[in-house]
CSV table of C-alpha atoms and ligand atoms in Angstrom, one decimal:
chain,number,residue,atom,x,y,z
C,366,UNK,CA,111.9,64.0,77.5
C,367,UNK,CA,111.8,65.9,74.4
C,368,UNK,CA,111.1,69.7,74.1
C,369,UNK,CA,109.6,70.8,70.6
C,370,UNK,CA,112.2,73.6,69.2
C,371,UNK,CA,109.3,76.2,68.8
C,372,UNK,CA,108.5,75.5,72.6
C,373,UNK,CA,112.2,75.9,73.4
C,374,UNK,CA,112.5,79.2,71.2
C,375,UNK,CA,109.3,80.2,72.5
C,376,UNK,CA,110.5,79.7,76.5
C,377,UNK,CA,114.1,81.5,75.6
C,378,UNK,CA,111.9,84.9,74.1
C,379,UNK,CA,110.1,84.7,77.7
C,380,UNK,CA,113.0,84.7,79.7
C,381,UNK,CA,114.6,86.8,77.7
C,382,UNK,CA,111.9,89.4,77.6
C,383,UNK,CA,111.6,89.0,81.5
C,384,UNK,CA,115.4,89.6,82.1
C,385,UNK,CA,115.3,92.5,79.9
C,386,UNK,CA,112.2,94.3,82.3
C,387,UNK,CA,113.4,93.3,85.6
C,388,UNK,CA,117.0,94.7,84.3
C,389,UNK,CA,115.6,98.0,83.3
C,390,UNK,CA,113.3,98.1,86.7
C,391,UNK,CA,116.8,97.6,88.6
C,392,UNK,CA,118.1,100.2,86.7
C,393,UNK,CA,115.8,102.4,87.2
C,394,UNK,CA,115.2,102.1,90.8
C,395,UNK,CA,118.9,102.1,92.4
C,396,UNK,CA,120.5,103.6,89.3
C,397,UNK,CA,118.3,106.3,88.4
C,398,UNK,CA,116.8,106.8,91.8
C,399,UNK,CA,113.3,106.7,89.9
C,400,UNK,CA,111.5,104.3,92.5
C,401,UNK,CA,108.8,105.4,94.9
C,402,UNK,CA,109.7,107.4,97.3
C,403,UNK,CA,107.7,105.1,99.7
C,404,UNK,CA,107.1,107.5,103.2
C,405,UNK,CA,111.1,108.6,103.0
C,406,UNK,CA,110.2,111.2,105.7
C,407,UNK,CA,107.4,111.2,108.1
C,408,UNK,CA,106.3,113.7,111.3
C,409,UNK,CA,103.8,113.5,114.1
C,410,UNK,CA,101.1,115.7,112.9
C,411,UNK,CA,100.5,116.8,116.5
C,412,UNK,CA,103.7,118.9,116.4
C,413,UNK,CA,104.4,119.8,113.1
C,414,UNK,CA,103.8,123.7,114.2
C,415,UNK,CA,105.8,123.4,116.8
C,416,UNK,CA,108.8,121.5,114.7
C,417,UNK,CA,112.1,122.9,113.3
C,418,UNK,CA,111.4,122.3,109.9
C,419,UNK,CA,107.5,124.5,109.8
C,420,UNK,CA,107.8,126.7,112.8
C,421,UNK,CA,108.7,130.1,111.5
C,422,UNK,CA,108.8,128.8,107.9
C,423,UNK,CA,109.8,131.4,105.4
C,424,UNK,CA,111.1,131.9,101.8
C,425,UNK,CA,114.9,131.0,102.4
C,426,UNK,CA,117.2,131.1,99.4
C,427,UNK,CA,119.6,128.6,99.5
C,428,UNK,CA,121.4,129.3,96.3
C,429,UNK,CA,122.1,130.7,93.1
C,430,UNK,CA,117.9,131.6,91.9
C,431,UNK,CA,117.3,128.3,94.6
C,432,UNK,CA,115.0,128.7,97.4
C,433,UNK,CA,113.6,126.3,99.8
C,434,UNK,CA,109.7,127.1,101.5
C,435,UNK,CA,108.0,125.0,104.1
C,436,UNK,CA,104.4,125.1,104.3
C,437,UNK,CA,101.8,123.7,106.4
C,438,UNK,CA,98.3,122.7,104.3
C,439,UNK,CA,95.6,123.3,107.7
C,440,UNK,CA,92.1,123.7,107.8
C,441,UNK,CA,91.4,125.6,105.8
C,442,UNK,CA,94.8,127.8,104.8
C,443,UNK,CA,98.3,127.2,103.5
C,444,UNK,CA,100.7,129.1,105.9
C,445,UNK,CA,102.6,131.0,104.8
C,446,UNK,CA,99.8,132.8,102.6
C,447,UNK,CA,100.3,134.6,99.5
C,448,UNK,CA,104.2,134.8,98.6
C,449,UNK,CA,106.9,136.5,95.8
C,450,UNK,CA,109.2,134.6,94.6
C,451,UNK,CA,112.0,136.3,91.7
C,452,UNK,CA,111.2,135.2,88.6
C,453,UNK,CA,114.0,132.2,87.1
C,454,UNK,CA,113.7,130.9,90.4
C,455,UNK,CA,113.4,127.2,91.6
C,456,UNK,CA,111.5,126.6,94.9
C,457,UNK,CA,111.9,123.2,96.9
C,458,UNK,CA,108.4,122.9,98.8
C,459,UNK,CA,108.2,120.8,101.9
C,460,UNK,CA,104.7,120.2,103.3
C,461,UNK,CA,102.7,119.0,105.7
C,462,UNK,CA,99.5,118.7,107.3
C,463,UNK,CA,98.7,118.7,111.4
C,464,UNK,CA,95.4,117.4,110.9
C,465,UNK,CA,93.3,116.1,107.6
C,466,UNK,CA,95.0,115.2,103.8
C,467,UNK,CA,95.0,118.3,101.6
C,468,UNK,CA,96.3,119.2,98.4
C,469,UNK,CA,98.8,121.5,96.8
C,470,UNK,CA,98.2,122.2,93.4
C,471,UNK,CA,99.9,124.6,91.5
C,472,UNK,CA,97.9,126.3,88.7
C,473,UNK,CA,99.5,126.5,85.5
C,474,UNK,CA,102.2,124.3,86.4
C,475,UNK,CA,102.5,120.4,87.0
C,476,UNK,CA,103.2,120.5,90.8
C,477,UNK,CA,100.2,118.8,92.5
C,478,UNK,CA,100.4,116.7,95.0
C,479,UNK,CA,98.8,114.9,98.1
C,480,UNK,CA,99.6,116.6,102.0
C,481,UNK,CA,98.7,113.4,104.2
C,482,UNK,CA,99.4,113.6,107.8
C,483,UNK,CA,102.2,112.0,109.8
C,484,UNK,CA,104.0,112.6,106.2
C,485,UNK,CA,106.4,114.8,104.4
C,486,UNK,CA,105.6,115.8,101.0
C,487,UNK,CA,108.4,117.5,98.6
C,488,UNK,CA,108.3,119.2,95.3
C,489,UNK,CA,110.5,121.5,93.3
C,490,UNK,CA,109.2,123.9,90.5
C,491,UNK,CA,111.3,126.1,88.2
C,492,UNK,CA,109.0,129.2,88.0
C,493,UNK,CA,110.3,130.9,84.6
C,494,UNK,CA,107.3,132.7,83.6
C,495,UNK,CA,106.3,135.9,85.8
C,496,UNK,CA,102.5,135.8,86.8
C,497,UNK,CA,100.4,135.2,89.3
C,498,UNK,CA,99.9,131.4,90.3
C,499,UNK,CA,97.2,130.0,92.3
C,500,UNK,CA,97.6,127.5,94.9
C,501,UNK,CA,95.0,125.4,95.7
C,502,UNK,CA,94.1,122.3,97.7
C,503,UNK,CA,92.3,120.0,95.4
C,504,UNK,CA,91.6,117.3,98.4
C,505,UNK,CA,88.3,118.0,99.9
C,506,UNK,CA,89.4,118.5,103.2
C,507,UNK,CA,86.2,119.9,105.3
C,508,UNK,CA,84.0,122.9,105.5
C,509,UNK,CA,86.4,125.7,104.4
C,510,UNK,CA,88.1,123.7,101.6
C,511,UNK,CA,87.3,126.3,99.1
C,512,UNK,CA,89.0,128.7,101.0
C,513,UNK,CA,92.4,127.2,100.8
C,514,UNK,CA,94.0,129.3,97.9
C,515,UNK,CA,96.8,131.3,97.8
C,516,UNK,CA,98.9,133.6,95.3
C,517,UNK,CA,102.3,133.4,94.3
C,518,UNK,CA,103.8,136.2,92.4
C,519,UNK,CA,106.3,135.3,90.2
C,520,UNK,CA,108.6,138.9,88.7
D,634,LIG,CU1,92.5,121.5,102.3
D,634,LIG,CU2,90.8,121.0,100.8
């Protein structure tokens, strides 16, 4: 069987094109650790008070300007509440949520993301700009969902 050349040239551009993607997808994913995090970590919302990671959670610095906070998003607070953090600093948040999805949201910043229960959420922010920054949950999450806001003072 014969195989017109345009049809030929036309099927070696596909391939190629589809070699190329799937190379830079392969890349991306076990090279530059860019995939989806796909529920890395997840906790039974039923203890996550109780567990090692939230019980007594507090603003721990773990290195040079690095600090690491874990906070529970309940109905309808963040705990811990209102915190200062040095200004320069970078902050890895770990959240979760014993009961309903919330969100953490960040004002001013691009840190927002979704607290669902039975997972683990994690985000780092650089805060270089002193101010106050307002945390909200932008999931609506029940009766007092516009009560969960908090301040972080950045100096
Ligand atoms: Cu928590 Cu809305």
């Amino acid at each position: 069987m014969r195989i017109h050349h345009y049809e030929k040239l036309w099927l070696m551009i596909g391939s190629f094109i589809l070699i190329i993607f799937l190379s830079i997808l392969a890349i991306q994913t076990f090279f530059l650790d860019m995939g989806p995090p796909s529920h890395a970590q997840t906790i039974n919302p039923e203890t996550v008070r109780e567990s090692e990671l939230f019980a007594n959670a507090a603003l721990t610095e773990i290195g040079e300007n690095e600090y690491k906070l874990a906070i529970i998003a309940e109905m309808f607070a963040f705990r811990p509440g209102d915190l200062e953090i040095p200004a320069g600093s970078t902050v890895h948040f770990t959240l979760a949520s014993p009961d309903v999805t919330h969100g953490f949201k960040i004002s001013d910043t691009n840190v927002n993301v979704m607290v669902v229960p039975g997972h683990i959420s994690k985000v780092s922010h650089t805060f270089s700009e002193p101010g106050e920054y307002l945390i909200l949950c932008n999931e609506y999450c029940g009766l007092g969902h516009e009560y969960m806001a908090n301040t972080i003072t950045v100096k």
